[in-house]
Short mmCIF file of C-alpha atoms in Angstrom, two decimals:
data_model
loop_
_atom_site.label_atom_id
_atom_site.label_comp_id
_atom_site.label_asym_id
_atom_site.label_seq_id
_atom_site.Cartn_x
_atom_site.Cartn_y
_atom_site.Cartn_z
CA MET A 1 -144.56 -30.88 -59.87
CA ALA A 2 -141.10 -29.29 -58.46
CA LEU A 3 -138.51 -30.55 -60.62
CA ALA A 4 -134.45 -30.86 -60.31
CA GLY A 5 -132.04 -28.04 -60.78
CA VAL A 6 -129.50 -28.68 -62.46
CA GLY A 7 -126.07 -26.46 -62.22
CA VAL A 8 -122.13 -26.53 -64.29
CA ASP A 9 -119.03 -23.52 -63.20
CA ILE A 10 -116.59 -24.19 -64.87
CA VAL A 11 -113.73 -21.94 -63.83
CA GLU A 12 -110.20 -21.73 -64.65
CA ILE A 13 -107.54 -22.60 -61.74
CA ALA A 14 -104.15 -19.92 -62.76
CA ARG A 15 -107.43 -16.70 -62.39
CA MET A 16 -107.48 -18.31 -58.77
CA GLU A 17 -103.88 -18.82 -58.08
CA ARG A 18 -103.98 -14.57 -58.85
CA ILE A 19 -106.31 -13.83 -57.26
CA LEU A 20 -105.67 -15.31 -54.26
CA GLU A 21 -101.72 -14.01 -54.67
CA ARG A 22 -103.05 -10.71 -55.47
CA THR A 23 -105.72 -10.16 -52.37
CA PRO A 24 -105.31 -12.95 -49.67
CA ARG A 25 -108.48 -11.49 -47.43
CA PHE A 26 -109.97 -13.55 -50.86
CA ALA A 27 -109.81 -17.28 -49.08
CA ARG A 28 -110.88 -15.88 -45.91
CA ARG A 29 -114.02 -14.16 -47.34
CA VAL A 30 -114.85 -16.69 -49.79
CA PHE A 31 -114.33 -19.74 -48.11
CA THR A 32 -114.89 -21.61 -44.37
CA ASP A 33 -111.95 -22.41 -42.14
CA GLU A 34 -113.05 -26.29 -43.08
CA GLU A 35 -112.94 -25.49 -47.16
CA ARG A 36 -109.40 -23.30 -46.38
CA ALA A 37 -107.55 -25.91 -44.56
CA TYR A 38 -108.29 -28.61 -47.19
CA CYS A 39 -107.32 -27.07 -49.58
CA GLU A 40 -104.20 -25.27 -48.30
CA SER A 41 -103.44 -29.18 -47.57
CA THR A 42 -103.44 -30.42 -51.04
CA ALA A 43 -100.14 -30.19 -53.36
CA ARG A 44 -101.79 -28.18 -55.84
CA PRO A 45 -103.69 -25.32 -53.52
CA ALA A 46 -105.05 -22.97 -56.57
CA ALA A 47 -106.75 -25.97 -58.05
CA HIS A 48 -109.48 -27.61 -55.04
CA TYR A 49 -109.85 -23.82 -53.60
CA ALA A 50 -111.22 -23.87 -57.87
CA CYS A 51 -113.23 -26.41 -57.99
CA ARG A 52 -114.98 -24.73 -54.80
CA PHE A 53 -115.35 -22.10 -55.99
CA ALA A 54 -116.86 -24.07 -58.68
CA ALA A 55 -119.57 -26.09 -56.84
CA ARG A 56 -120.38 -22.26 -55.22
CA GLU A 57 -121.35 -21.34 -57.90
CA ALA A 58 -123.40 -24.67 -59.89
CA THR A 59 -125.24 -25.05 -56.28
CA LEU A 60 -126.57 -21.63 -56.68
CA LYS A 61 -127.31 -22.19 -60.40
CA ALA A 62 -129.01 -26.31 -59.49
CA LEU A 63 -131.33 -23.39 -56.86
CA GLY A 64 -132.27 -21.54 -58.95
CA CYS A 65 -130.95 -17.67 -57.14
CA GLY A 66 -127.59 -17.14 -57.82
CA PHE A 67 -125.44 -14.86 -55.49
CA ALA A 68 -128.64 -12.66 -54.74
CA PRO A 69 -129.31 -9.98 -52.79
CA GLY A 70 -128.39 -11.68 -48.77
CA VAL A 71 -126.69 -14.94 -50.08
CA ARG A 72 -123.53 -14.67 -47.82
CA PHE A 73 -119.83 -16.58 -49.88
CA ASP A 74 -120.01 -18.92 -46.68
CA ASP A 75 -123.68 -19.89 -47.77
CA VAL A 76 -122.46 -22.10 -49.54
CA SER A 77 -119.88 -24.60 -48.64
CA VAL A 78 -118.29 -27.87 -49.51
CA SER A 79 -117.00 -30.81 -46.84
CA THR A 80 -115.82 -34.11 -47.74
CA ASP A 81 -117.23 -37.05 -45.87
CA ALA A 82 -116.10 -40.26 -44.55
CA SER A 83 -115.29 -41.49 -48.02
CA GLY A 84 -113.89 -38.84 -49.39
CA ARG A 85 -116.99 -37.38 -51.32
CA PRO A 86 -117.61 -33.84 -51.89
CA ARG A 87 -121.41 -32.47 -49.62
CA VAL A 88 -122.13 -29.17 -50.20
CA GLU A 89 -124.00 -27.72 -46.88
CA LEU A 90 -126.46 -24.99 -47.49
CA ARG A 91 -125.94 -22.35 -44.46
CA GLY A 92 -128.97 -18.62 -44.49
CA ARG A 93 -130.27 -17.40 -47.36
CA VAL A 94 -129.55 -20.11 -49.31
CA ALA A 95 -130.78 -22.95 -46.88
CA GLN A 96 -134.35 -21.19 -46.58
CA VAL A 97 -134.98 -21.10 -50.63
CA ALA A 98 -133.53 -24.88 -50.86
CA ARG A 99 -136.47 -24.99 -48.13
CA GLU A 100 -138.89 -22.92 -49.78
CA LYS A 101 -138.29 -24.77 -53.21
CA GLY A 102 -138.37 -28.32 -51.87
CA VAL A 103 -134.70 -29.50 -51.46
CA LEU A 104 -133.90 -31.99 -50.21
CA SER A 105 -130.17 -32.70 -50.74
CA VAL A 106 -128.02 -30.74 -53.03
CA ALA A 107 -125.45 -33.67 -55.02
CA VAL A 108 -121.85 -32.04 -56.37
CA SER A 109 -119.50 -33.27 -58.74
CA LEU A 110 -116.38 -31.46 -58.43
CA SER A 111 -113.07 -32.28 -60.82
CA PHE A 112 -109.78 -30.18 -62.30
CA THR A 113 -107.49 -30.47 -65.18
CA ARG A 114 -104.25 -28.50 -65.79
CA GLU A 115 -106.56 -25.69 -66.33
CA MET A 116 -109.48 -25.99 -65.41
CA ALA A 117 -111.54 -26.95 -62.65
CA VAL A 118 -115.76 -27.60 -62.94
CA ALA A 119 -118.36 -28.60 -60.50
CA ASN A 120 -121.89 -30.07 -60.90
CA ALA A 121 -124.45 -30.01 -58.49
CA VAL A 122 -127.99 -32.21 -59.01
CA ALA A 123 -130.32 -30.32 -56.81
CA THR A 124 -133.47 -33.37 -55.45
CA THR A 125 -137.30 -32.63 -54.65
CA ALA A 126 -139.42 -35.20 -53.50
CA GLU A 127 -141.19 -35.66 -57.08
CA THR A 128 -137.24 -36.55 -57.77
CA ALA A 129 -134.99 -38.17 -55.44
CA PRO A 130 -134.72 -41.64 -56.61
CA ARG A 131 -137.27 -44.33 -54.81
CA ILE A 132 -136.67 -47.36 -52.85
CA ALA A 133 -136.80 -49.98 -54.49
CA GLU A 134 -140.57 -51.87 -53.43
CA GLN A 135 -140.39 -55.48 -50.81
CA ARG A 136 -141.07 -58.11 -52.78
CA ASP A 137 -145.15 -59.57 -52.71
CA PRO A 138 -144.55 -63.33 -53.62
CA ARG A 139 -148.79 -63.10 -53.82
CA ARG A 140 -148.68 -60.53 -56.16
CA GLU A 141 -145.88 -61.82 -58.46
CA LEU A 142 -147.82 -65.62 -58.65
CA ALA A 143 -151.12 -63.47 -59.29
CA GLU A 144 -149.05 -61.82 -62.01
CA SER A 145 -147.59 -65.31 -63.52
CA PHE A 146 -151.55 -66.11 -63.43
CA ARG A 147 -152.78 -63.61 -65.06
CA GLU A 148 -149.98 -64.22 -67.38
CA ALA A 149 -149.71 -67.22 -68.21
CA ARG A 150 -153.99 -67.37 -68.84
CA SER A 151 -153.06 -64.45 -71.52
CA VAL A 152 -150.60 -66.79 -73.10
CA ILE A 153 -153.60 -70.14 -73.16
CA ASP A 154 -156.27 -67.44 -73.98
CA GLU A 155 -154.50 -66.01 -76.77
CA LEU A 156 -153.65 -70.07 -77.79
CA GLU A 157 -157.96 -70.97 -77.47
CA ARG A 158 -158.23 -68.13 -80.57
CA VAL A 159 -155.35 -68.84 -83.21
CA THR A 160 -156.81 -72.29 -82.29
CA ASP A 161 -160.24 -71.59 -83.13
CA GLY A 162 -159.65 -69.97 -85.53
CA LYS A 163 -158.64 -72.56 -87.89
#
């Protein structure tokens, strides 16, 4: 049975800020056009870059592969869905690893404070995916109710016969 993988990573925002200042190519090498556009549109770009970098690391940890040979920085990226929630996108070698491990999806959560950015990732497989509740079956519920009632009656009879 495949288990869900969990990963977490934390990045110092000041360190990301220094890297971005000293090595302008870093953002182009590591982040997608969409990620750069998003981060640069915010009041604290370094915090958002740090979150996205942490998300890459957390995702790779959840998948159990890390930055192994063949894994590129852009094999994992973070976009946002229509409601603004972060969403991990897998490509290349990382997408292949996920398929091989039976991973259906990777959920990610991002957060930051003044100093730190953190990301949590959970890789879900068919065995660990939440199940949709079964449809109600009134006949089955009625049969269960009768079984319970019969059990209570049997217990009452046992108690009263023992007097």
